[in-house]
Amino acid sequence: MGKQSVTIKDVARKAHFSTATVSRVINHDPKVSRETKAAVEAAMKEMGYRVNTIARSLRSSTTHTVAILSPEFRNDFFMAVAEGIEEELRTEGYTTFILNSRESIEEEKARISLMVEKQVDGAIIIPAGDRGEHYSMLVQEGIPFVLVDRIVEGMQADAVLSDNINGAYQAVDLAIRDGAQRIGCIGGDQKLTSARERYTGYERALRMHGIKVDQRIIAFSDMHADSGYRIMGELLEADPELRYVFAVNLFLHLGAEKYLLEHSIGNLIRFIAFDEALMNIVLSHDYITVRQPLEEIGKTAAMQLLQRIRSTEESPPRICRLQPEIISSGFSK
Amino acid sequence: MGKQSVTIKDVARKAHFSTATVSRVINHDPKVSRETKAAVEAAMKEMGYRVNTIARSLRSSTTHTVAILSPEFRNDFFMAVAEGIEEELRTEGYTTFILNSRESIEEEKARISLMVEKQVDGAIIIPAGDRGEHYSMLVQEGIPFVLVDRIVEGMQADAVLSDNINGAYQAVDLAIRDGAQRIGCIGGDQKLTSARERYTGYERALRMHGIKVDQRIIAFSDMHADSGYRIMGELLEADPELRYVFAVNLFLHLGAEKYLLEHSIGNLIRFIAFDEALMNIVLSHDYITVRQPLEEIGKTAAMQLLQRIRSTEESPPRICRLQPEIISSGFSK
DNA sequence: ATACAATGTGTAATCGATTACATCATCGCA
DNA sequence: TGCGATGATGTAATCGATTACACATTGTAT
């Protein structure tokens, strides 16, 4: 049990060199002779040596560790981003850590405190809310961080997110080119920047084509499936001739689909929506979805963070918006 | 930038005590006087002191950190388990770490190596495959671990998982009591213990009711939606009168639903299936699903791990099977 | 031959916290 | 009064790796 670990000292003794030399071998210092290097490496292998990263971190005050702070674990979008981050950082020799803020600012604060204690080299945060004063803790400690997916008002910080306006614009534009004239909108929670931006894109596309924005077939709510279901009913009541609907997220879309299913309205409505998880499994009819480059967002955030970690120079915050892709199944183009 | 952190030494100087005393205050050692404690705490607060967990870990060779190793991040089941684990461990003062083995034994091995280097106090593993020799690395280092969701053949280790046999049995039994006589089966990949166990439960329920097991309406495959789609077609071809189908996981179930949808077969078939994510959103008709107690599994695994971490005594491996819950929508009972 | 650079290796301090042991004051009790 | 017990605090070693500096050896230029 709890077998004593082999230390640099043990290796040094065995190889008849000093610990300094062993350390140099470990760190590929060019000024150790071939023979010495070989001898030390042999000893290390034989004894099954492993660096003690804790000792190393204490000395060098760098952990090669980055924390991801996510409001939820059970969320495919966030996890896709997390996978992208992890993949990018791993190839650069960093270890990634995921923490859960459970959609609470308080918890977020606690987790950030933990990061500071664990002395991460950097952090990538999917904000739990629209307030971010507590991120200053990181600033004070000199820990760089990048926001993802959401922007926090009045916060000067790096951020990476989808170009929501343009994604919505492109998707709605495509539908119009396909012949849509009247397009309803399930607009979600306009307190969220993402929903607001998507709605903006929708409106802009209508305007560009000279289609008037008709409030009777536009409704806002929260972002859940129930609301999608309910609003779908309301929109159809307002305009039974409606044939196209734009939904700002997956759950609103699924809720709306369910309404149609339950009311046996079948393939009457064509949807334009954000996100596409499960679409190919669940739906049998045509749709347009805006696919966010989630892993790409993660990778970009990771790269941006690495730059901050590596360069000592200050530079102004950068906000990077990645272009989503428009997926159309069955529409003309 | 990179502001110097306050150390125990700084606090000691400020409070006019030795570092030993400050350390005692931090660790709530009972033999510091009230006044001293107060003075030191005041100094700590004033200077914004935070323990350096790295230095602490080096000295005490314990990190209060546990790693979760998951084959995927983008998987609601695994993440639900992870949330349960994190919740339980956090209240016990442990930090949780999630690593991605990307469904590969090789990657799993590499991540385990990382855990050893990072000196986690324990690990919870959702195995990426059916081989587990590399877990011996943990055994050698004296790091306790618990397997979750899957069992690895021939591995002597703690494990926590659903009682798949009984879950399947109960669900199929319920359907039979509801009047089902012929129940088809989309059996998934019988190389996986979970699929095998669920099939066993299905068969057992039929047998208990004296219903013969008819291979013509039973098919195996992998665990993906495509297969569910294809097999649904095959089963209906084999027996157009089929009205009940048991599917061993969510994706097979959804694939089968899609087949019905596309072929406008509507509510002809009643499904009995494992897992229920999105069911209430996607489906409008009746179903029976087996709900696995995912968070509970996570919590149980965490508790079991904590016991191992805390007790020095060896004790034989324990395998714990938690009972799933049967959810029936629209069925008689 | 002399000086000086380049190369390879060792010595020892250091990172920040913990803790065994030492020290000293105080108190109770015979 | 004197003894040990108790309590409060300090001294210094320690965890394992890194690294500034010192030193020795060899090569090179003058």
XYZ file of C-alpha atoms (C1' of nucleotides) in Angstrom:
726
model
C 0.000 0.000 0.000
C 0.856 3.653 -0.302
C 4.152 2.580 -1.797
C 6.896 5.139 -1.294
C 7.366 7.077 -4.460
C 10.739 7.202 -6.096
C 12.219 10.674 -5.855
C 14.849 12.499 -7.776
C 17.155 11.844 -4.870
C 16.790 8.095 -5.174
C 17.516 8.294 -8.849
C 20.538 10.490 -8.191
C 21.955 8.041 -5.703
C 21.429 5.108 -8.014
C 22.943 6.829 -11.036
C 25.810 8.347 -9.044
C 24.982 11.894 -9.945
C 23.581 14.863 -8.100
C 19.914 15.713 -7.954
C 20.665 18.790 -10.012
C 21.840 16.665 -12.873
C 18.867 14.383 -12.666
C 16.611 17.392 -12.716
C 18.393 18.654 -15.793
C 17.853 15.367 -17.542
C 14.170 15.478 -16.708
C 13.894 18.955 -18.139
C 15.924 18.201 -21.238
C 18.588 20.696 -20.358
C 20.977 20.641 -23.343
C 24.083 20.860 -21.251
C 24.170 17.356 -19.877
C 26.434 14.972 -21.696
C 25.036 12.118 -23.708
C 26.392 9.461 -21.410
C 25.110 11.102 -18.266
C 21.721 11.542 -19.783
C 21.567 7.920 -20.806
C 22.698 6.703 -17.409
C 20.172 8.823 -15.567
C 17.364 7.845 -17.872
C 18.204 4.211 -17.390
C 18.073 4.644 -13.637
C 14.771 6.477 -13.874
C 13.210 3.817 -16.000
C 14.510 1.034 -13.844
C 13.157 2.579 -10.681
C 9.896 3.695 -12.253
C 10.481 7.350 -11.496
C 7.699 9.912 -11.993
C 8.036 13.593 -11.353
C 6.193 14.902 -8.395
C 4.269 17.686 -10.052
C 3.376 19.132 -6.701
C 6.938 19.737 -5.704
C 7.600 21.109 -9.133
C 4.657 23.471 -8.903
C 5.693 24.719 -5.519
C 9.098 25.601 -6.780
C 8.138 27.007 -10.129
C 4.792 28.472 -9.107
C 3.138 27.223 -12.225
C 0.795 24.269 -12.308
C 0.217 23.739 -16.007
C -3.398 23.468 -15.103
C -6.421 25.331 -16.431
C -9.899 25.348 -14.953
C -13.137 25.384 -16.890
C -16.064 26.802 -14.999
C -19.424 25.714 -16.365
C -22.924 26.429 -15.077
C -23.958 22.828 -15.700
C -22.472 19.480 -16.485
C -25.616 18.051 -18.024
C -25.564 20.310 -20.995
C -24.403 19.134 -24.339
C -23.419 22.602 -25.543
C -21.180 23.351 -22.639
C -19.640 19.929 -22.746
C -18.923 20.242 -26.440
C -17.091 23.446 -25.716
C -15.299 21.751 -22.844
C -14.150 18.952 -25.116
C -12.699 21.462 -27.515
C -10.880 23.228 -24.742
C -9.520 20.064 -23.259
C -8.315 18.799 -26.590
C -6.441 21.955 -27.391
C -4.882 22.353 -23.987
C -3.858 18.745 -23.674
C -1.738 18.920 -26.777
C -0.007 21.893 -25.211
C 0.780 20.005 -22.069
C -1.889 21.489 -19.865
C -4.286 19.627 -17.659
C -7.913 20.677 -17.628
C -10.198 20.793 -14.695
C -13.972 21.228 -14.927
C -15.873 22.891 -12.142
C -19.597 23.345 -11.754
C -21.102 26.692 -10.835
C -24.617 25.237 -10.832
C -26.055 28.321 -12.451
C -25.400 30.349 -9.335
C -23.277 33.430 -8.931
C -22.556 32.487 -5.348
C -21.263 29.083 -6.340
C -19.339 30.657 -9.130
C -17.606 32.852 -6.640
C -16.734 29.874 -4.474
C -15.328 27.959 -7.416
C -13.197 30.895 -8.446
C -11.867 31.037 -4.952
C -10.975 27.375 -5.282
C -9.163 28.023 -8.531
C -7.062 30.641 -6.852
C -6.183 28.258 -4.070
C -5.334 25.515 -6.515
C -3.268 28.060 -8.375
C -4.454 27.321 -11.858
C -2.499 29.026 -14.590
C -5.665 30.248 -16.265
C -9.423 29.828 -16.469
C -12.138 29.559 -19.080
C -15.514 30.620 -17.809
C -19.012 30.081 -19.132
C -20.695 32.724 -17.014
C -23.553 31.673 -14.767
C -25.177 35.071 -14.881
C -24.833 38.561 -16.211
C -22.719 39.879 -13.393
C -18.998 39.425 -13.169
C -17.484 41.583 -10.444
C -16.160 38.517 -8.733
C -13.932 37.775 -11.684
C -11.771 40.562 -10.353
C -10.419 38.027 -7.890
C -8.661 36.437 -10.829
C -7.412 39.744 -12.092
C -5.930 40.538 -8.702
C -4.109 37.252 -8.582
C -2.830 37.743 -12.090
C -4.685 34.693 -13.395
C -5.773 35.213 -17.002
C -9.218 34.076 -18.074
C -11.465 33.924 -21.122
C -15.249 34.067 -21.171
C -17.167 31.767 -23.461
C -20.656 31.692 -24.944
C -21.951 34.617 -22.945
C -20.662 38.094 -22.413
C -20.873 39.780 -19.092
C -22.008 43.363 -19.265
C -19.434 45.965 -18.465
C -16.696 43.399 -18.085
C -13.431 44.018 -19.803
C -12.310 40.534 -20.658
C -11.429 38.234 -23.488
C -14.395 36.345 -24.854
C -15.211 33.833 -27.550
C -18.717 33.205 -28.801
C -20.866 32.521 -31.831
C -21.853 35.255 -34.175
C -25.471 34.922 -33.199
C -26.756 37.817 -35.237
C -25.236 36.603 -38.411
C -26.181 32.982 -37.798
C -29.803 33.921 -37.353
C -29.640 36.255 -40.303
C -28.221 33.632 -42.642
C -30.701 30.993 -41.605
C -33.741 33.205 -41.948
C -32.398 34.613 -45.170
C -32.106 31.097 -46.559
C -35.690 30.358 -45.645
C -36.864 33.497 -47.366
C -34.950 32.668 -50.499
C -36.661 29.319 -50.332
C -39.976 31.086 -50.551
C -40.909 31.906 -47.015
C -42.789 35.177 -46.695
C -44.238 35.061 -43.248
C -41.964 33.644 -40.548
C -43.072 33.415 -36.945
C -40.593 33.751 -34.124
C -40.208 32.009 -30.785
C -37.815 34.506 -29.319
C -36.907 33.175 -25.892
C -35.613 35.251 -23.039
C -34.573 38.683 -24.241
C -32.591 39.293 -21.095
C -29.964 36.924 -22.444
C -27.568 38.448 -24.908
C -27.634 35.342 -27.068
C -31.424 35.375 -27.474
C -31.413 39.084 -28.114
C -28.771 38.796 -30.777
C -30.555 35.969 -32.502
C -33.749 37.898 -32.569
C -31.868 40.821 -34.034
C -30.596 38.599 -36.827
C -34.119 37.415 -37.542
C -35.454 40.948 -37.738
C -32.600 42.079 -39.896
C -33.183 39.313 -42.413
C -36.861 40.235 -42.686
C -36.023 43.903 -43.164
C -33.408 43.171 -45.790
C -36.058 41.421 -47.816
C -38.612 44.116 -47.195
C -40.820 41.848 -45.149
C -42.615 43.612 -42.382
C -41.992 42.531 -38.796
C -45.341 41.399 -37.510
C -45.611 41.321 -33.722
C -48.618 39.001 -33.884
C -46.427 36.114 -34.898
C -43.540 36.918 -32.559
C -43.437 35.897 -28.903
C -40.902 35.945 -26.087
C -40.596 33.797 -22.969
C -37.917 31.774 -21.256
C -35.789 29.205 -23.027
C -37.582 25.978 -22.098
C -39.476 23.385 -24.072
C -42.785 24.117 -22.326
C -42.697 27.634 -23.646
C -41.951 26.427 -27.137
C -44.972 24.180 -26.940
C -47.267 26.873 -25.651
C -46.088 29.571 -27.997
C -46.397 27.317 -31.013
C -50.069 27.025 -30.192
C -50.438 30.757 -29.753
C -48.740 31.557 -33.019
C -50.971 29.169 -34.921
C -53.981 30.670 -33.303
C -52.840 34.138 -34.308
C -52.207 32.979 -37.829
C -53.394 29.524 -38.900
C -51.734 30.055 -42.249
C -48.273 30.219 -40.681
C -45.832 27.879 -42.417
C -42.398 28.957 -41.109
C -41.188 29.457 -37.576
C -37.840 30.615 -36.238
C -36.874 29.388 -32.749
C -33.875 30.795 -30.910
C -32.815 27.580 -29.265
C -33.077 23.816 -29.283
C -35.550 23.433 -26.483
C -38.005 25.979 -27.782
C -37.773 24.209 -31.101
C -38.391 20.753 -29.639
C -41.302 22.027 -27.615
C -42.848 23.482 -30.731
C -42.329 20.235 -32.611
C -44.103 18.405 -29.862
C -47.086 20.683 -30.180
C -47.381 19.832 -33.843
C -46.979 16.130 -33.131
C -49.675 16.108 -30.493
C -52.041 18.084 -32.639
C -51.309 15.910 -35.651
C -50.326 18.934 -37.651
C -47.502 16.913 -39.111
C -45.206 18.557 -41.579
C -47.133 21.748 -41.856
C -44.495 23.967 -40.342
C -40.907 24.329 -41.395
C -38.554 25.310 -38.631
C -35.536 27.506 -38.612
C -33.712 27.087 -35.329
C -30.501 27.316 -33.399
C -28.662 24.142 -32.456
C -29.233 20.759 -33.865
C -28.517 18.123 -31.253
C -30.667 15.061 -31.879
C -32.383 16.666 -34.842
C -31.410 13.909 -37.178
C -32.652 11.349 -34.698
C -35.870 12.982 -33.719
C -37.172 14.656 -36.823
C -38.249 13.169 -40.062
C -39.084 16.370 -41.873
C -37.162 19.329 -43.246
C -35.535 21.995 -41.149
C -32.880 24.647 -41.140
C -30.627 24.800 -38.132
C -27.775 27.025 -37.147
C -24.914 24.861 -36.048
C -22.658 26.639 -33.630
C -19.005 25.685 -33.906
C -18.897 24.534 -30.318
C -15.649 22.635 -30.268
C -14.120 25.382 -32.327
C -15.234 27.912 -29.768
C -13.575 25.836 -27.093
C -10.359 25.542 -29.030
C -10.256 29.215 -29.811
C -10.811 30.117 -26.197
C -8.055 27.743 -25.196
C -5.639 29.270 -27.668
C -6.467 32.752 -26.570
C -5.939 31.768 -22.970
C -2.595 30.183 -23.755
C -1.447 33.394 -25.353
C -2.356 35.299 -22.234
C -0.610 32.794 -20.031
C 2.523 32.872 -22.096
C 2.968 36.527 -22.774
C 3.703 38.900 -19.986
C 2.608 41.953 -21.891
C -0.753 43.460 -21.238
C -2.960 43.878 -24.239
C -6.556 45.007 -24.630
C -9.341 42.405 -24.338
C -10.353 40.632 -27.493
C -13.819 39.450 -28.294
C -13.900 36.801 -30.933
C -17.087 35.829 -32.731
C -17.063 32.599 -34.677
C -19.327 32.027 -37.618
C -21.937 29.301 -37.273
C -22.815 26.998 -40.116
C -26.252 26.754 -41.657
C -27.551 23.219 -41.982
C -30.525 22.781 -44.212
C -32.275 19.522 -44.681
C -34.663 19.429 -47.584
C -34.695 23.132 -48.245
C -33.783 24.104 -51.753
C -30.213 25.196 -51.219
C 0.247 41.749 -12.279
C 1.188 38.381 -10.835
C 0.871 39.995 -7.434
C 2.980 38.278 -4.803
C 0.800 36.042 -2.729
C 0.683 36.525 0.995
C 2.348 33.636 2.777
C 2.139 32.272 6.238
C 5.431 33.984 6.895
C 4.044 37.425 6.089
C 1.118 36.813 8.367
C 3.439 35.626 11.122
C 5.543 38.756 10.854
C 2.538 41.026 10.919
C 0.905 39.286 13.875
C 4.185 38.934 15.763
C 3.990 35.183 16.018
C 5.857 32.296 14.492
C 4.793 30.530 11.340
C 4.052 27.462 13.426
C 1.423 29.332 15.353
C -0.142 30.726 12.241
C -0.274 27.258 10.778
C -1.969 26.033 13.933
C -4.588 28.722 13.648
C -5.256 27.772 10.061
C -5.717 24.158 11.022
C -7.852 24.893 14.055
C -5.394 23.367 16.431
C -7.101 23.569 19.857
C -3.973 24.558 21.695
C -3.662 28.131 20.579
C -5.040 30.710 22.976
C -8.106 32.684 22.129
C -6.269 35.959 21.862
C -3.547 34.599 19.643
C -6.072 33.017 17.381
C -8.002 36.239 17.089
C -4.888 38.259 16.392
C -3.673 35.890 13.724
C -7.061 35.680 12.088
C -7.261 39.438 11.989
C -3.883 39.628 10.323
C -4.884 36.960 7.807
C -8.046 38.727 6.916
C -6.376 42.084 6.646
C -3.685 40.787 4.348
C -6.030 38.596 2.345
C -4.177 35.410 3.138
C -5.016 32.176 1.321
C -3.374 28.850 1.963
C -1.122 27.620 -0.737
C -2.595 24.192 -1.256
C 0.393 23.141 -3.252
C 2.812 23.659 -0.435
C 0.398 21.951 1.853
C 0.074 18.983 -0.441
C 3.794 18.621 -0.776
C 4.202 18.454 2.933
C 1.221 16.295 3.745
C 1.201 14.229 0.567
C -2.532 14.473 0.261
C -4.262 16.672 -2.281
C -7.915 16.438 -1.298
C -8.564 15.922 -4.934
C -10.432 13.169 -6.735
C -10.442 12.506 -10.456
C -13.401 11.338 -12.503
C -12.470 9.543 -15.677
C -15.246 9.513 -18.255
C -15.246 8.153 -21.804
C -17.098 11.235 -23.045
C -18.076 14.677 -21.924
C -20.990 14.980 -24.316
C -23.069 12.361 -22.635
C -25.895 13.230 -20.379
C -25.714 9.963 -18.431
C -22.098 10.306 -17.541
C -22.470 13.943 -16.665
C -25.412 13.225 -14.414
C -23.259 10.742 -12.575
C -20.445 13.273 -12.471
C -22.728 15.866 -10.936
C -23.691 13.450 -8.215
C -20.074 12.677 -7.496
C -19.044 16.294 -7.420
C -21.863 17.261 -5.136
C -21.070 14.593 -2.616
C -17.341 15.178 -2.615
C -17.582 18.920 -2.430
C -19.481 18.783 0.820
C -16.676 16.637 2.159
C -14.055 19.160 1.197
C -12.730 17.425 -1.866
C -12.153 18.941 -5.245
C -13.230 17.015 -8.303
C -11.473 16.802 -11.587
C -13.015 15.399 -14.765
C -10.848 13.786 -17.381
C -11.810 12.474 -20.779
C -10.721 9.063 -21.958
C -12.411 9.549 -25.313
C -13.634 5.965 -25.399
C -10.113 4.718 -25.823
C -8.165 2.383 -23.608
C -4.951 4.068 -24.651
C -6.196 7.479 -23.636
C -7.533 6.002 -20.464
C -4.101 4.736 -19.643
C -2.591 8.162 -20.286
C -5.159 9.874 -18.082
C -4.515 7.436 -15.276
C -0.868 8.224 -15.560
C -1.745 11.874 -15.223
C -3.784 11.198 -12.109
C -0.820 9.503 -10.548
C 1.379 12.445 -11.343
C -1.147 14.880 -9.989
C -1.379 12.670 -6.944
C -5.109 12.497 -6.625
C -6.370 10.944 -3.434
C -8.763 8.713 -5.326
C -10.491 8.123 -8.650
C -13.904 7.257 -9.991
C -13.793 5.597 -13.364
C -16.440 5.013 -15.989
C -14.512 2.413 -17.961
C -13.884 3.048 -21.630
C -13.758 -0.614 -22.468
C -13.900 -4.070 -21.034
C -10.250 -4.323 -20.140
C -8.767 -2.906 -17.004
C -5.219 -4.137 -16.476
C -3.960 -0.601 -16.531
C -5.930 0.185 -13.411
C -3.220 -1.710 -11.609
C -1.151 1.451 -11.874
C -3.485 2.948 -9.317
C -3.298 -0.116 -7.122
C 0.473 0.068 -7.131
C 0.445 3.671 -6.094
C -2.048 2.975 -3.382
C -4.716 5.175 -4.968
C -8.199 3.825 -4.301
C -10.761 3.857 -7.096
C -14.367 2.933 -7.810
C -15.814 1.826 -11.130
C -19.147 3.167 -12.245
C -21.792 2.105 -14.733
C -19.769 -0.672 -16.268
C -17.954 -3.582 -14.757
C -14.632 -4.696 -16.077
C -14.293 -8.431 -16.404
C -11.925 -10.129 -14.050
C -11.201 -6.921 -12.193
C -11.347 -6.972 -8.459
C -12.590 -3.505 -7.674
C -15.367 -1.538 -6.067
C -18.184 -0.723 -8.427
C -21.531 1.033 -8.413
C -24.129 0.539 -11.121
C -27.810 0.131 -11.887
C -29.547 -3.129 -11.345
C -30.082 -3.578 -15.047
C -31.625 -7.004 -14.872
C -34.227 -6.004 -12.387
C -34.959 -2.698 -14.106
C -35.635 -4.444 -17.380
C -37.614 -7.131 -15.634
C -39.868 -4.673 -13.833
C -40.536 -2.619 -16.926
C -41.367 -5.582 -19.140
C -43.397 -7.126 -16.379
C -45.438 -3.942 -16.123
C -46.122 -4.011 -19.838
C -47.268 -7.602 -19.661
C -49.599 -6.875 -16.785
C -50.934 -4.098 -18.955
C -51.887 -6.652 -21.530
C -48.835 -7.073 -23.700
C -48.389 -10.602 -24.969
C -45.853 -10.270 -27.710
C -42.997 -7.896 -27.007
C -40.222 -7.350 -29.508
C -36.701 -6.557 -28.415
C -34.028 -4.230 -29.739
C -31.201 -5.728 -27.752
C -28.152 -3.635 -28.586
C -24.593 -4.797 -28.246
C -24.423 -7.983 -26.256
C -20.720 -7.531 -25.691
C -21.591 -4.830 -23.168
C -22.530 -6.068 -19.753
C -25.294 -3.505 -19.451
C -27.025 -4.567 -22.665
C -26.620 -8.199 -21.759
C -28.123 -7.707 -18.343
C -31.059 -5.777 -19.707
C -31.774 -8.465 -22.220
C -31.645 -11.009 -19.437
C -34.262 -9.026 -17.518
C -36.474 -8.940 -20.594
C -36.238 -12.666 -21.100
C -36.828 -13.386 -17.469
C -40.020 -11.338 -17.418
C -41.349 -13.202 -20.432
C -40.521 -16.542 -18.880
C -42.123 -15.649 -15.575
C -45.344 -15.019 -17.425
C -45.015 -18.145 -19.511
C -44.558 -16.183 -22.710
C -42.266 -17.842 -25.164
C -39.131 -16.051 -26.254
C -39.477 -15.621 -29.982
C -36.194 -14.964 -31.776
C -38.014 -13.576 -34.793
C -38.883 -10.430 -32.909
C -35.540 -10.060 -31.158
C -32.494 -8.452 -32.736
C -29.049 -7.341 -31.606
C -26.711 -4.698 -32.975
C -24.728 -1.782 -31.629
C -26.219 0.910 -29.411
C -26.880 3.664 -31.959
C -29.996 5.295 -33.288
C -29.431 4.044 -36.846
C -29.666 0.498 -35.635
C -32.832 1.250 -33.751
C -34.323 2.626 -36.942
C -33.288 -0.319 -39.058
C -34.267 -2.971 -36.566
C -37.668 -1.436 -35.997
C -38.327 -1.972 -39.662
C -37.105 -5.520 -39.516
C -39.213 -6.409 -36.540
C -42.343 -5.050 -38.164
C -41.579 -6.986 -41.262
C -41.178 -10.168 -39.230
C -44.415 -9.491 -37.419
C -46.696 -6.704 -38.648
C -48.962 -7.341 -35.684
C -46.261 -6.325 -33.193
C -47.545 -3.745 -30.701
C -44.875 -3.659 -27.963
C -41.123 -3.216 -28.237
C -38.428 -3.226 -25.594
C -35.259 -1.222 -26.379
C -32.176 -1.448 -24.215
C -31.147 2.166 -24.479
C -32.244 5.657 -25.346
C -30.721 5.869 -28.777
C -32.115 2.586 -30.009
C -35.463 3.758 -28.738
C -35.270 7.120 -30.481
C -34.159 5.510 -33.720
C -37.145 3.184 -33.588
C -39.484 6.099 -32.911
C -38.112 7.834 -35.927
C -38.878 4.835 -38.080
C -42.500 4.947 -36.994
C -42.674 8.664 -37.568
C -41.279 8.447 -41.059
C -43.524 5.601 -41.984
C -46.525 7.330 -40.486
C -47.215 4.377 -38.254
C -48.040 6.780 -35.471
C -48.979 5.410 -32.104
C -49.119 1.817 -33.157
C -46.234 0.652 -31.020
C -45.786 1.073 -27.314
C -42.215 1.224 -26.174
C -40.544 -0.071 -23.091
C -37.033 1.350 -22.870
C -34.087 2.313 -20.747
C -33.405 5.968 -20.021
C -35.756 8.810 -20.517
C -33.840 11.925 -21.404
C -35.924 14.173 -23.648
C -38.800 11.689 -23.698
C -41.258 14.138 -22.324
C -40.133 16.676 -24.873
C -40.027 14.482 -27.894
C -42.833 12.002 -27.494
C -46.494 12.597 -27.369
C -47.599 9.029 -26.808
C -47.389 6.497 -24.002
C -44.233 4.739 -22.941
C -42.557 2.919 -20.115
C -38.993 3.866 -19.318
C -36.502 2.670 -16.790
C -35.031 5.658 -15.040
C -31.589 4.982 -13.699
C -30.728 6.778 -10.477
C -27.771 8.498 -12.054
C -26.956 11.138 -9.487
C -27.530 8.570 -6.802
C -25.030 6.299 -8.474
C -22.543 9.131 -8.462
C -23.120 9.918 -4.820
C -22.844 6.313 -3.804
C -19.611 5.903 -5.691
C -18.261 9.033 -4.048
C -19.153 7.792 -0.597
C -17.613 4.451 -1.236
C -14.452 6.104 -2.454
C -14.266 8.329 0.595
C -14.443 5.289 2.818
C -11.529 3.762 0.992
C -9.542 6.943 1.187
C -10.149 7.325 4.862
C -9.654 3.827 6.136
C -6.282 2.215 5.965
C -7.621 -1.284 6.320
C -7.952 -3.464 3.303
C -11.358 -4.907 2.691
C -12.794 -6.948 -0.152
C -14.265 -5.125 -3.177
C -17.898 -4.213 -3.009
C -20.232 -4.086 -5.958
C -23.306 -2.032 -5.347
C -26.348 -2.191 -7.600
C -28.902 0.565 -7.277
C -32.529 0.031 -8.186
C -33.886 2.005 -11.125
C -37.344 3.491 -11.135
C -40.044 2.562 -13.625
C -41.738 5.515 -15.250
C -44.922 4.795 -17.076
C -46.838 7.347 -18.998
C -50.319 6.320 -19.966
C -49.974 2.669 -19.097
C -52.527 1.338 -16.678
C -50.508 1.294 -13.498
C 52.423 29.094 -22.209
C 48.514 32.027 -20.719
C 44.120 33.558 -20.622
C 39.598 32.828 -21.422
C 35.459 30.572 -23.159
C 32.656 26.573 -23.262
C 31.010 22.548 -21.199
C 29.466 19.472 -17.576
C 28.465 18.735 -12.855
C 27.810 19.641 -7.887
C 26.359 22.531 -3.678
C 22.986 24.544 -1.427
C 19.121 27.842 -1.135
C 14.494 28.035 -2.170
C 9.248 27.535 -2.843
C 5.128 27.596 1.590
C 3.204 24.884 4.929
C 3.388 21.264 8.612
C 4.925 19.202 12.806
C 8.205 16.766 16.133
C 10.567 18.464 19.620
C 12.203 21.979 22.665
C 11.263 25.676 25.724
C 9.137 28.413 29.064
C 5.544 29.996 32.071
C 1.912 28.823 35.051
C -0.734 26.059 38.094
C -2.094 22.407 41.386
C -0.932 19.776 45.077
C 1.666 17.348 48.722
C 8.583 25.145 48.696
C 9.208 22.194 45.088
C 7.576 18.780 41.725
C 5.422 17.366 37.705
C 1.560 18.360 34.662
C -0.489 21.401 31.413
C -0.705 24.900 28.050
C 1.164 28.124 24.659
C 4.594 29.182 21.584
C 8.960 28.925 18.989
C 12.876 26.467 16.325
C 14.066 24.031 12.705
C 13.683 19.885 9.719
C 11.011 18.319 6.144
C 8.270 17.342 1.693
C 10.627 16.929 -3.846
C 12.080 19.579 -7.443
C 14.474 23.675 -9.523
C 18.241 26.731 -10.288
C 21.799 30.474 -9.213
C 26.275 30.075 -8.436
C 30.585 27.779 -7.924
C 33.881 24.790 -9.592
C 36.545 21.691 -12.550
C 37.890 20.163 -16.990
C 38.827 20.690 -21.683
C 39.431 23.295 -25.806
C 40.939 27.526 -28.376
C 43.140 31.746 -29.500
C 47.041 34.571 -28.999
